[in-house]
Every structure is written in structure tokens, then in C-alpha cells.
C-alpha positions as a Python dict, from the first residue, in 0.01 Angstrom:
ca = {
    (1, 'M'): (0, 0, 0),
    (2, 'E'): (-323, 195, -43),
    (3, 'D'): (-142, 520, 39),
    (4, 'L'): (122, 451, -226),
    (5, 'K'): (-151, 434, -488),
    (6, 'L'): (-241, 797, -418),
    (7, 'T'): (86, 923, -565),
    (8, 'I'): (-12, 1095, -890),
    (9, 'Q'): (181, 1031, -1210),
    (10, 'P'): (130, 1226, -1536),
    (11, 'E'): (-29, 920, -1694),
    (12, 'D'): (-299, 934, -1425),
    (13, 'Y'): (-425, 1276, -1527),
    (14, 'S'): (-702, 1153, -1757),
    (15, 'L'): (-873, 1006, -1450),
    (16, 'L'): (-809, 1318, -1241),
    (17, 'T'): (-1164, 1432, -1298),
    (18, 'D'): (-1504, 1431, -1132),
    (19, 'L'): (-1723, 1126, -1182),
    (20, 'Y'): (-1998, 1321, -1351),
    (21, 'Q'): (-1764, 1419, -1634),
    (22, 'L'): (-1734, 1049, -1720),
    (23, 'T'): (-2101, 964, -1670),
    (24, 'M'): (-2208, 1262, -1885),
    (25, 'S'): (-1959, 1158, -2153),
    (26, 'A'): (-2101, 807, -2153),
    (27, 'C'): (-2448, 954, -2192),
    (28, 'Y'): (-2331, 1167, -2486),
    (29, 'V'): (-2197, 853, -2654),
    (30, 'G'): (-2520, 664, -2596),
    (31, 'E'): (-2726, 949, -2742),
    (32, 'G'): (-2498, 990, -3041),
    (33, 'L'): (-2390, 1340, -2935),
    (34, 'D'): (-2031, 1274, -2835),
    (35, 'Q'): (-1876, 1398, -3159),
    (36, 'R'): (-2088, 1713, -3188),
    (37, 'R'): (-1870, 2023, -3183),
    (38, 'A'): (-1895, 2202, -2850),
    (39, 'S'): (-1745, 2520, -2709),
    (40, 'F'): (-1685, 2570, -2338),
    (41, 'E'): (-1547, 2892, -2190),
    (42, 'L'): (-1357, 2932, -1864),
    (43, 'S'): (-1409, 3252, -1668),
    (44, 'A'): (-1421, 3379, -1311),
    (45, 'R'): (-1767, 3471, -1184),
    (46, 'R'): (-1602, 3690, -925),
    (47, 'L'): (-1254, 3772, -805),
    (48, 'P'): (-1140, 3715, -446),
    (49, 'K'): (-1249, 3989, -208),
    (50, 'G'): (-1027, 4294, -238),
    (51, 'F'): (-893, 4203, -582),
    (52, 'G'): (-945, 4457, -859),
    (53, 'Y'): (-794, 4229, -1121),
    (54, 'A'): (-650, 3882, -1172),
    (55, 'I'): (-343, 3759, -1361),
    (56, 'A'): (-419, 3463, -1588),
    (57, 'M'): (-188, 3169, -1523),
    (58, 'G'): (-172, 2791, -1565),
    (59, 'L'): (-215, 2772, -1942),
    (60, 'A'): (115, 2590, -1997),
    (61, 'Q'): (15, 2303, -1768),
    (62, 'A'): (-335, 2295, -1921),
    (63, 'L'): (-186, 2249, -2268),
    (64, 'D'): (55, 1981, -2142),
    (65, 'Y'): (-246, 1792, -2008),
    (66, 'L'): (-448, 1822, -2328),
    (67, 'E'): (-159, 1713, -2547),
    (68, 'S'): (-105, 1396, -2343),
    (69, 'F'): (-475, 1317, -2288),
    (70, 'R'): (-508, 936, -2310),
    (71, 'F'): (-678, 644, -2135),
    (72, 'S'): (-480, 327, -2072),
    (73, 'L'): (-634, -19, -2076),
    (74, 'D'): (-567, -45, -1701),
    (75, 'Q'): (-759, 276, -1640),
    (76, 'I'): (-1051, 155, -1847),
    (77, 'S'): (-1053, -177, -1662),
    (78, 'A'): (-1053, 8, -1329),
    (79, 'L'): (-1354, 214, -1438),
    (80, 'Q'): (-1537, -95, -1551),
    (81, 'A'): (-1465, -268, -1220),
    (82, 'T'): (-1653, 0, -1026),
    (83, 'G'): (-1985, -126, -1161),
    (84, 'I'): (-2101, 231, -1210),
    (85, 'F'): (-2089, 199, -1587),
    (86, 'D'): (-2259, -140, -1620),
    (87, 'D'): (-2540, 8, -1828),
    (88, 'A'): (-2321, 248, -2025),
    (89, 'P'): (-2308, 191, -2401),
    (90, 'A'): (-2033, -45, -2519),
    (91, 'E'): (-1918, 224, -2762),
    (92, 'F'): (-1812, 435, -2464),
    (93, 'W'): (-1519, 205, -2395),
    (94, 'T'): (-1411, 218, -2756),
    (95, 'V'): (-1419, 596, -2742),
    (96, 'L'): (-1194, 593, -2435),
    (97, 'E'): (-954, 338, -2584),
    (98, 'T'): (-889, 554, -2890),
    (99, 'A'): (-905, 889, -2709),
    (100, 'C'): (-672, 1178, -2776),
    (101, 'F'): (-764, 1543, -2755),
    (102, 'E'): (-858, 1666, -3102),
    (103, 'G'): (-985, 2013, -3026),
    (104, 'D'): (-876, 2376, -3047),
    (105, 'V'): (-801, 2601, -2752),
    (106, 'W'): (-816, 2980, -2744),
    (107, 'A'): (-671, 3161, -2442),
    (108, 'V'): (-530, 3489, -2322),
    (109, 'P'): (-151, 3469, -2277),
    (110, 'E'): (-29, 3391, -1928),
    (111, 'G'): (47, 3708, -1734),
    (112, 'T'): (-249, 3896, -1882),
    (113, 'A'): (-470, 4101, -1648),
    (114, 'I'): (-829, 3979, -1656),
    (115, 'F'): (-1155, 4067, -1484),
    (116, 'A'): (-1469, 3893, -1360),
    (117, 'N'): (-1694, 3732, -1621),
    (118, 'E'): (-1434, 3752, -1897),
    (119, 'P'): (-1369, 3416, -2068),
    (120, 'F'): (-993, 3377, -2065),
    (121, 'L'): (-987, 3026, -2211),
    (122, 'R'): (-1214, 2850, -2461),
    (123, 'V'): (-1213, 2484, -2559),
    (124, 'E'): (-1365, 2388, -2896),
    (125, 'A'): (-1376, 2011, -2933),
    (126, 'P'): (-1601, 1704, -2966),
    (127, 'L'): (-1856, 1735, -2687),
    (128, 'W'): (-1735, 1443, -2477),
    (129, 'Q'): (-1375, 1567, -2482),
    (130, 'A'): (-1458, 1929, -2407),
    (131, 'Q'): (-1675, 1807, -2117),
    (132, 'L'): (-1428, 1563, -1969),
    (133, 'V'): (-1133, 1802, -1941),
    (134, 'E'): (-1323, 2057, -1731),
    (135, 'T'): (-1211, 1947, -1385),
    (136, 'Y'): (-838, 1939, -1455),
    (137, 'L'): (-841, 2270, -1641),
    (138, 'L'): (-1021, 2446, -1356),
    (139, 'N'): (-787, 2293, -1100),
    (140, 'V'): (-464, 2403, -1265),
    (141, 'I'): (-583, 2744, -1387),
    (142, 'N'): (-779, 2854, -1079),
    (143, 'Y'): (-491, 2786, -840),
    (144, 'Q'): (-210, 2928, -1048),
    (145, 'T'): (-417, 3236, -1131),
    (146, 'L'): (-471, 3298, -759),
    (147, 'V'): (-100, 3270, -677),
    (148, 'A'): (10, 3474, -978),
    (149, 'T'): (-234, 3749, -883),
    (150, 'R'): (-107, 3758, -526),
    (151, 'A'): (249, 3770, -659),
    (152, 'A'): (167, 4058, -893),
    (153, 'R'): (1, 4252, -611),
    (154, 'L'): (300, 4190, -384),
    (155, 'R'): (540, 4314, -649),
    (156, 'D'): (324, 4617, -719),
    (157, 'I'): (316, 4715, -351),
    (158, 'A'): (675, 4623, -262),
    (159, 'G'): (818, 4802, -565),
    (160, 'K'): (1047, 4693, -846),
    (161, 'D'): (1365, 4708, -635),
    (162, 'A'): (1251, 4485, -348),
    (163, 'T'): (1367, 4123, -344),
    (164, 'L'): (1067, 3891, -316),
    (165, 'L'): (1119, 3523, -239),
    (166, 'E'): (856, 3248, -252),
    (167, 'F'): (866, 3039, 68),
    (168, 'G'): (524, 2872, 42),
    (169, 'T'): (602, 2504, -17),
    (170, 'R'): (517, 2392, 337),
    (171, 'R'): (183, 2575, 324),
    (172, 'A'): (70, 2484, -29),
    (173, 'F'): (-218, 2241, -49),
    (174, 'S'): (-13, 1950, -186),
    (175, 'P'): (335, 1871, -319),
    (176, 'Q'): (209, 1924, -674),
    (177, 'A'): (45, 2251, -574),
    (178, 'S'): (372, 2371, -423),
    (179, 'V'): (547, 2336, -759),
    (180, 'W'): (263, 2511, -942),
    (181, 'A'): (264, 2784, -676),
    (182, 'A'): (635, 2842, -718),
    (183, 'R'): (596, 2870, -1096),
    (184, 'A'): (299, 3105, -1071),
    (185, 'A'): (476, 3321, -812),
    (186, 'L'): (785, 3362, -1031),
    (187, 'A'): (575, 3434, -1338),
    (188, 'G'): (366, 3682, -1140),
    (189, 'G'): (664, 3888, -1032),
    (190, 'L'): (867, 3723, -755),
    (191, 'D'): (1245, 3685, -787),
    (192, 'A'): (1312, 3332, -667),
    (193, 'T'): (1170, 3031, -485),
    (194, 'S'): (1300, 2816, -202),
    (195, 'N'): (1137, 2510, -365),
    (196, 'V'): (1439, 2325, -501),
    (197, 'L'): (1243, 2096, -733),
    (198, 'A'): (1046, 2381, -888),
    (199, 'A'): (1354, 2601, -926),
    (200, 'L'): (1562, 2335, -1098),
    (201, 'K'): (1278, 2230, -1327),
    (202, 'L'): (1241, 2595, -1427),
    (203, 'D'): (1618, 2640, -1476),
    (204, 'R'): (1634, 2878, -1181),
    (205, 'K'): (1861, 2891, -879),
    (206, 'P'): (1673, 2819, -554),
    (207, 'A'): (1702, 3081, -280),
    (208, 'G'): (1680, 3076, 98),
    (209, 'T'): (1851, 3142, 428),
    (210, 'M'): (1842, 2912, 732),
    (211, 'A'): (1603, 2804, 1006),
    (212, 'H'): (1613, 2869, 1378),
    (213, 'S'): (1686, 2499, 1434),
    (214, 'L'): (2037, 2534, 1288),
    (215, 'V'): (2118, 2819, 1524),
    (216, 'M'): (1978, 2627, 1820),
    (217, 'A'): (2142, 2296, 1730),
    (218, 'L'): (2488, 2430, 1647),
    (219, 'G'): (2468, 2686, 1926),
    (220, 'A'): (2392, 2415, 2178),
    (221, 'I'): (2672, 2186, 2059),
    (222, 'E'): (2938, 2439, 1961),
    (223, 'G'): (2867, 2694, 2231),
    (224, 'T'): (2720, 3020, 2098),
    (225, 'E'): (2501, 3176, 1831),
    (226, 'S'): (2812, 3335, 1684),
    (227, 'Q'): (2977, 2996, 1646),
    (228, 'A'): (2664, 2866, 1474),
    (229, 'F'): (2685, 3153, 1225),
    (230, 'H'): (3055, 3086, 1166),
    (231, 'A'): (2987, 2718, 1108),
    (232, 'F'): (2720, 2797, 848),
    (233, 'H'): (2949, 3045, 672),
    (234, 'R'): (3224, 2785, 665),
    (235, 'Y'): (3020, 2600, 403),
    (236, 'F'): (2812, 2887, 262),
    (237, 'P'): (3035, 3196, 282),
    (238, 'G'): (2849, 3523, 319),
    (239, 'A'): (2504, 3360, 310),
    (240, 'P'): (2214, 3552, 472),
    (241, 'L'): (2173, 3479, 842),
    (242, 'L'): (1854, 3447, 1049),
    (243, 'I'): (1924, 3668, 1351),
    (244, 'D'): (1609, 3658, 1568),
    (245, 'T'): (1643, 3316, 1732),
    (246, 'Y'): (1738, 3476, 2067),
    (247, 'D'): (1813, 3850, 2087),
    (248, 'T'): (1794, 4020, 1749),
    (249, 'I'): (1979, 4336, 1848),
    (250, 'A'): (2253, 4145, 2029),
    (251, 'A'): (2304, 3930, 1721),
    (252, 'A'): (2323, 4240, 1499),
    (253, 'E'): (2575, 4405, 1735),
    (254, 'M'): (2792, 4095, 1727),
    (255, 'L'): (2782, 4077, 1348),
    (256, 'S'): (2857, 4449, 1324),
    (257, 'K'): (3179, 4406, 1521),
    (258, 'Q'): (3281, 4109, 1308),
    (259, 'L'): (3213, 4302, 987),
    (260, 'Q'): (3414, 4601, 1107),
    (261, 'A'): (3701, 4369, 1199),
    (262, 'G'): (3686, 4212, 853),
    (263, 'E'): (3618, 3870, 1003),
    (264, 'I'): (3308, 3793, 796),
    (265, 'Q'): (3120, 3882, 480),
    (266, 'L'): (2744, 3908, 492),
    (267, 'S'): (2493, 3927, 204),
    (268, 'G'): (2190, 3980, 427),
    (269, 'V'): (2006, 3914, 751),
    (270, 'R'): (1651, 3791, 800),
    (271, 'L'): (1395, 3890, 1062),
    (272, 'D'): (1110, 3646, 1115),
    (273, 'S'): (937, 3783, 1426),
    (274, 'G'): (888, 4079, 1655),
    (275, 'D'): (826, 4442, 1574),
    (276, 'L'): (965, 4446, 1221),
    (277, 'V'): (959, 4825, 1193),
    (278, 'D'): (1152, 4890, 1514),
    (279, 'L'): (1388, 4595, 1473),
    (280, 'S'): (1469, 4672, 1111),
    (281, 'R'): (1558, 5032, 1199),
    (282, 'K'): (1788, 4925, 1482),
    (283, 'V'): (1949, 4653, 1272),
    (284, 'R'): (2003, 4901, 989),
    (285, 'S'): (2187, 5138, 1223),
    (286, 'L'): (2413, 4852, 1328),
    (287, 'L'): (2454, 4690, 987),
    (288, 'P'): (2447, 4972, 730),
    (289, 'G'): (2465, 4840, 378),
    (290, 'V'): (2357, 4488, 474),
    (291, 'P'): (2023, 4396, 312),
    (292, 'I'): (1748, 4316, 561),
    (293, 'F'): (1488, 4053, 472),
    (294, 'A'): (1160, 3999, 655),
    (295, 'S'): (929, 3698, 672),
    (296, 'G'): (648, 3564, 885),
    (297, 'D'): (299, 3542, 733),
    (298, 'L'): (347, 3859, 530),
    (299, 'D'): (111, 3971, 256),
    (300, 'E'): (67, 4279, 39),
    (301, 'Y'): (-131, 4459, 311),
    (302, 'R'): (138, 4402, 573),
    (303, 'I'): (414, 4509, 332),
    (304, 'A'): (222, 4829, 258),
    (305, 'E'): (203, 4896, 634),
    (306, 'L'): (573, 4829, 684),
    (307, 'K'): (667, 5067, 406),
    (308, 'A'): (431, 5336, 533),
    (309, 'Q'): (583, 5308, 882),
    (310, 'G'): (937, 5346, 749),
    (311, 'A'): (1067, 4992, 798),
    (312, 'C'): (1422, 4940, 669),
    (313, 'I'): (1356, 4625, 467),
    (314, 'E'): (1494, 4538, 123),
    (315, 'G'): (1333, 4200, 71),
    (316, 'Y'): (1050, 3974, 181),
    (317, 'G'): (994, 3603, 213),
    (318, 'L'): (633, 3519, 120),
    (319, 'G'): (469, 3191, 217),
    (320, 'T'): (131, 3115, 365),
    (321, 'Q'): (-53, 3425, 245),
    (322, 'L'): (86, 3384, -106),
    (323, 'V'): (-3, 3020, -172),
    (324, 'T'): (-338, 3010, 12),
    (325, 'G'): (-643, 3234, 30),
    (326, 'S'): (-987, 3282, -117),
    (327, 'P'): (-999, 3099, -451),
    (328, 'V'): (-1047, 3248, -792),
    (329, 'N'): (-1406, 3148, -866),
    (330, 'G'): (-1333, 2997, -1207),
    (331, 'V'): (-1616, 2819, -1388),
    (332, 'Y'): (-1627, 2632, -1719),
    (333, 'K'): (-1953, 2659, -1908),
    (334, 'L'): (-2096, 2540, -2239),
    (335, 'V'): (-2162, 2836, -2470),
    (336, 'E'): (-2226, 2666, -2804),
    (337, 'I'): (-2316, 2318, -2930),
    (338, 'D'): (-2324, 2225, -3296),
    (339, 'G'): (-2323, 2594, -3385),
    (340, 'I'): (-2623, 2666, -3157),
    (341, 'P'): (-2555, 2933, -2889),
    (342, 'V'): (-2658, 2827, -2538),
    (343, 'M'): (-2661, 3002, -2201),
    (344, 'K'): (-2724, 2935, -1835),
    (345, 'E'): (-2992, 3152, -1676),
    (346, 'A'): (-2975, 3047, -1311),
    (347, 'T'): (-3003, 3340, -1070),
    (348, 'G'): (-2662, 3483, -995),
    (349, 'K'): (-2494, 3238, -1230),
    (350, 'M'): (-2604, 3352, -1572),
    (351, 'T'): (-2362, 3303, -1861),
    (352, 'Y'): (-2350, 3471, -2201),
    (353, 'P'): (-2406, 3258, -2512),
    (354, 'G'): (-2181, 3207, -2811),
    (355, 'R'): (-1806, 3203, -2865),
    (356, 'K'): (-1664, 3529, -2742),
    (357, 'Q'): (-1361, 3752, -2764),
    (358, 'I'): (-1225, 4006, -2516),
    (359, 'F'): (-1147, 4334, -2690),
    (360, 'R'): (-915, 4547, -2477),
    (361, 'G'): (-931, 4924, -2516),
    (362, 'E'): (-802, 5218, -2314),
    (363, 'N'): (-907, 5151, -1953),
    (364, 'R'): (-1202, 4936, -2060),
    (365, 'D'): (-1278, 4595, -2204),
    (366, 'R'): (-1551, 4499, -2447),
    (367, 'L'): (-1692, 4147, -2446),
    (368, 'G'): (-1814, 4056, -2792),
    (369, 'L'): (-1858, 3769, -3034),
    (370, 'I'): (-1565, 3621, -3225),
    (371, 'T'): (-1720, 3744, -3549),
    (372, 'E'): (-1694, 4110, -3444),
    (373, 'A'): (-1424, 4353, -3557),
    (374, 'A'): (-1171, 4486, -3307),
    (375, 'N'): (-1235, 4857, -3381),
    (376, 'G'): (-885, 4956, -3279),
    (377, 'E'): (-892, 4738, -2967),
    (378, 'I'): (-664, 4443, -2890),
    (379, 'P'): (-825, 4096, -2910),
    (380, 'L'): (-693, 3904, -2610),
    (381, 'L'): (-793, 3543, -2682),
    (382, 'Q'): (-543, 3372, -2910),
    (383, 'L'): (-538, 3029, -3074),
    (384, 'V'): (-291, 2825, -2869),
    (385, 'L'): (-385, 2464, -2954),
    (386, 'K'): (-511, 2349, -3295),
    (387, 'Q'): (-643, 1997, -3345),
    (388, 'G'): (-468, 1889, -3027),
    (389, 'E'): (-127, 2036, -3108),
    (390, 'R'): (43, 2352, -2981),
    (391, 'V'): (52, 2645, -3217),
    (392, 'N'): (363, 2802, -3059),
    (393, 'E'): (653, 2702, -2836),
    (394, 'P'): (593, 2744, -2461),
    (395, 'E'): (682, 3086, -2323),
    (396, 'T'): (955, 3136, -2066),
    (397, 'I'): (889, 3248, -1711),
    (398, 'A'): (1071, 3572, -1792),
    (399, 'E'): (840, 3645, -2086),
    (400, 'I'): (530, 3580, -1877),
    (401, 'R'): (664, 3788, -1588),
    (402, 'D'): (737, 4081, -1820),
    (403, 'R'): (382, 4064, -1954),
    (404, 'A'): (237, 4059, -1603),
    (405, 'T'): (451, 4359, -1506),
    (406, 'V'): (340, 4560, -1808),
    (407, 'N'): (-25, 4461, -1764),
    (408, 'V'): (-35, 4567, -1400),
    (409, 'A'): (147, 4893, -1470),
    (410, 'R'): (-113, 4986, -1731),
    (411, 'L'): (-404, 4941, -1492),
    (412, 'P'): (-559, 5252, -1334),
    (413, 'K'): (-464, 5314, -971),
    (414, 'A'): (-825, 5252, -867),
    (415, 'V'): (-795, 4895, -996),
    (416, 'R'): (-457, 4831, -831),
    (417, 'C'): (-530, 4975, -487),
    (418, 'L'): (-560, 4739, -191),
    (419, 'E'): (-860, 4902, -28),
    (420, 'N'): (-1190, 4887, -215),
    (421, 'P'): (-1046, 4843, -566),
    (422, 'V'): (-1272, 4911, -862),
    (423, 'S'): (-1232, 4687, -1167),
    (424, 'I'): (-1234, 4846, -1511),
    (425, 'P'): (-1572, 4829, -1685),
    (426, 'V'): (-1641, 4530, -1908),
    (427, 'E'): (-1899, 4629, -2167),
    (428, 'L'): (-2117, 4391, -2367),
    (429, 'S'): (-2116, 4450, -2739),
    (430, 'Q'): (-2448, 4515, -2906),
    (431, 'A'): (-2419, 4191, -3101),
    (432, 'L'): (-2363, 3989, -2782),
    (433, 'S'): (-2650, 4164, -2606),
    (434, 'E'): (-2883, 4085, -2896),
    (435, 'L'): (-2768, 3722, -2907),
    (436, 'T'): (-2830, 3695, -2532),
    (437, 'D'): (-3185, 3826, -2573),
    (438, 'R'): (-3257, 3587, -2862),
    (439, 'T'): (-3118, 3291, -2672),
    (440, 'R'): (-3313, 3376, -2360),
    (441, 'S'): (-3638, 3412, -2554),
    (442, 'R'): (-3579, 3069, -2707),
    (443, 'H'): (-3588, 2923, -2357),
    (444, 'A'): (-3902, 3110, -2255),
}
């Protein structure tokens, strides 16, 4: 029964937070600070190693969370039963009982290229609310941004004509993460996902081939690999076939004869092991015109190698390397309270004070204050939630994907390269630099 309780429902999300968010909120209530207007900004201190850029993702789920932010009486009772809050002010429970998110959110649109230390989301809300939502926002945005960035890099390297399929469900860090990963991968540039739940929820058609187990099971019972293929095609005519269970070349030769005899139709074959360059060339000679897909722990570096070595591959199945990896180091920091700019000065973790805007110019970004003029640049942060309600309808995956494609294409080659990429410069405006100096001197 205890394990059943760990299944997460949407109504549980208000408690999907770290304890200190709740204890700090209780303290704010006790000190009479809970309703002071606060601004927190979410940014990445650094990008994963080898990344010259990131693709912002996860905003849609963040807004869903904020719009439904509530505490039930059962949740409040469960918190009280812990004993942790025995000395918390009684008003804290009243605050939770009547809670709904009342703040504003500014964010860059999903699919936008971003760089380290650029705030790509800002929450402006009563202090206790802006504080409490930190954990969930970082969770959903950090992970989806990682996957979307990997997807964008894969698309950039594989090229616009390659078919890229997301196969990462079994390697994602949880069932919920697998759905988020599928969404982020599609929005970042992939064509389809094998995750049936994610595909159907996103009004997409799931994609896939078969596993070795079908070939082994049907082959053992019905006699041969060829009979296993025929059995599969009996129910899924022309579907791609996995041909490396036993002898890849022998399987391709057998399929070639059947194609020439007009006995079968075939929309593709998949290779999941072996020397992909050599095998794909030999299979291509036997099955001209039949798309060849490759899988097996592939990433953008491996795809670049395969292309450079002349592999005959039209599509790739991406799993482990797409949905895992070094995290985007997203942080969520207070930058203003009651109109007073604040900053963190810890070594290696300094933040800039005040509410900021990213001004995008030609091959450079300028980080300035929201009061500054754009000077011909494009302000990236947009108002997406006002007083707890969405400003616009949610974007489609296609719209986000198109934005990601355009954003990546506009980046200099030095930013997009896989080896030792160099991010575009992010300049501080004079006004922000002066505010930083004034804020720092106030702490001296």
C-alpha cells in the first residue's frame, strides 16, 4: 500500500516541493513578509559540457502547474501531522487553505536558444508563492530544456531530411519524465516518439519497429526468421523490420529476393548493432530504395561520425543519450523584494540584481533591466501569465519546433559545433552594471 501512495496525481503537485520551501514560507507569514512582492529569475549558471547553447523548454507544464496551484485540506492535515510545523504561525494554515497563484510570469517562448546566466523565466508574485513554486519549476524546465537541446543538436547534425525517432521511454528517469522527454524531443526537432501515451496526448501518431524478441519467438515457433517477418507483416503490412537478430546480411539478401519477386512491401529496415557503416553500405546494395534506420545508444557525436564515414542511413532511433546526460544547471534566485534589488555574492554563484530583460541583437545578447529600451534589439522575455491566468493560448508542438529550428539556424557555426563550441557573448548593460555595483556596496 505504501508504494501505491507514491503514484503522483496532478492534485499532488503543490506538495511536490522541497521542505525548506514550506518552512521558509511559514517564516515569511510569521514575519509579515508573505505578501511582499518578490521577483525570482530562473537561469542556467552553466550549460552541459560541450553545449554552446540551450533550447528553452517546459514552460507549458510550468504554467499548467501555476494555474492549478492549490492545497487541499488533506494535504494541510498531512503537513500538520508531521510535527515539523508545530511552532509555525496559525496564519500559515489559513494562507495555504486559500492559496492560488496570483502572480505574473515572464518567459522566453519555448524553442528559443538561450545561453548561460540569461534569465529565461521570471516569477513576480507574493513572496511566499514565488518561493514555494521554485522546486517544481526547476524540475520541469531543467529536464525538458536538456532533452530539447539534445534534440535540436541531433537534428542540426543529422540534417533536415533525416528521420529522427524518440525511443527513450525505458531510459527516462521516471514514467512522468518519459512523457516530458517525448514532448521536449518532438518540440526540439525530432519527428515522432515511440511513447504511445505521449504521442496520443500530443495528437501525434506513435512510431516504432519491432524488438528482437518477436523475431526469436516467432522464429522459434514458426520455423525461420523469414516466417517471423511474414507473420508481422500479416498484421502490419510493409512495416519496418529489425534485421540484425541473427545475420544482418543474410536477412537483407532474403528480403531482397522477396522484394524482387513482389512478395512483400517494405518501408524500412533497422540496424541496432554491429559496424553500422559497413552493414548499412552492404544492406543498401541489397535493398536499394529501402530506408535504413539505425539505433543503439546513438547521440549527435556518433551520428556525425557515421555521416563522415559514409554510412547509408536515412533515420535514427534515439534513446538513452537523448533523455539522460549532464543536467542543465538551472537555478532560481531572488532578484527583487518590495522594489529593492537584491543579489547573491557567493563565489562562483553570483547573481545580478533587479528584474531583467534579454535583448537579442545580431550574434550577441545584451542583459539589461526591464526599464531599458531595446535599441533595435529583440526583447526575449514576454508576459505569459498575468495575475495567475494565461495571457495566450498554449502553442502547438509544431510552432515550438519551428521556432527551435529557426533559432538554431541563426546561430553562428562556432556556437553549433560539437567540439569546443563558443557561446555568443552576453553583455551587461551599463545600467545593470551600475545597479550591480550599487547593490554590492550596500552589502559591504
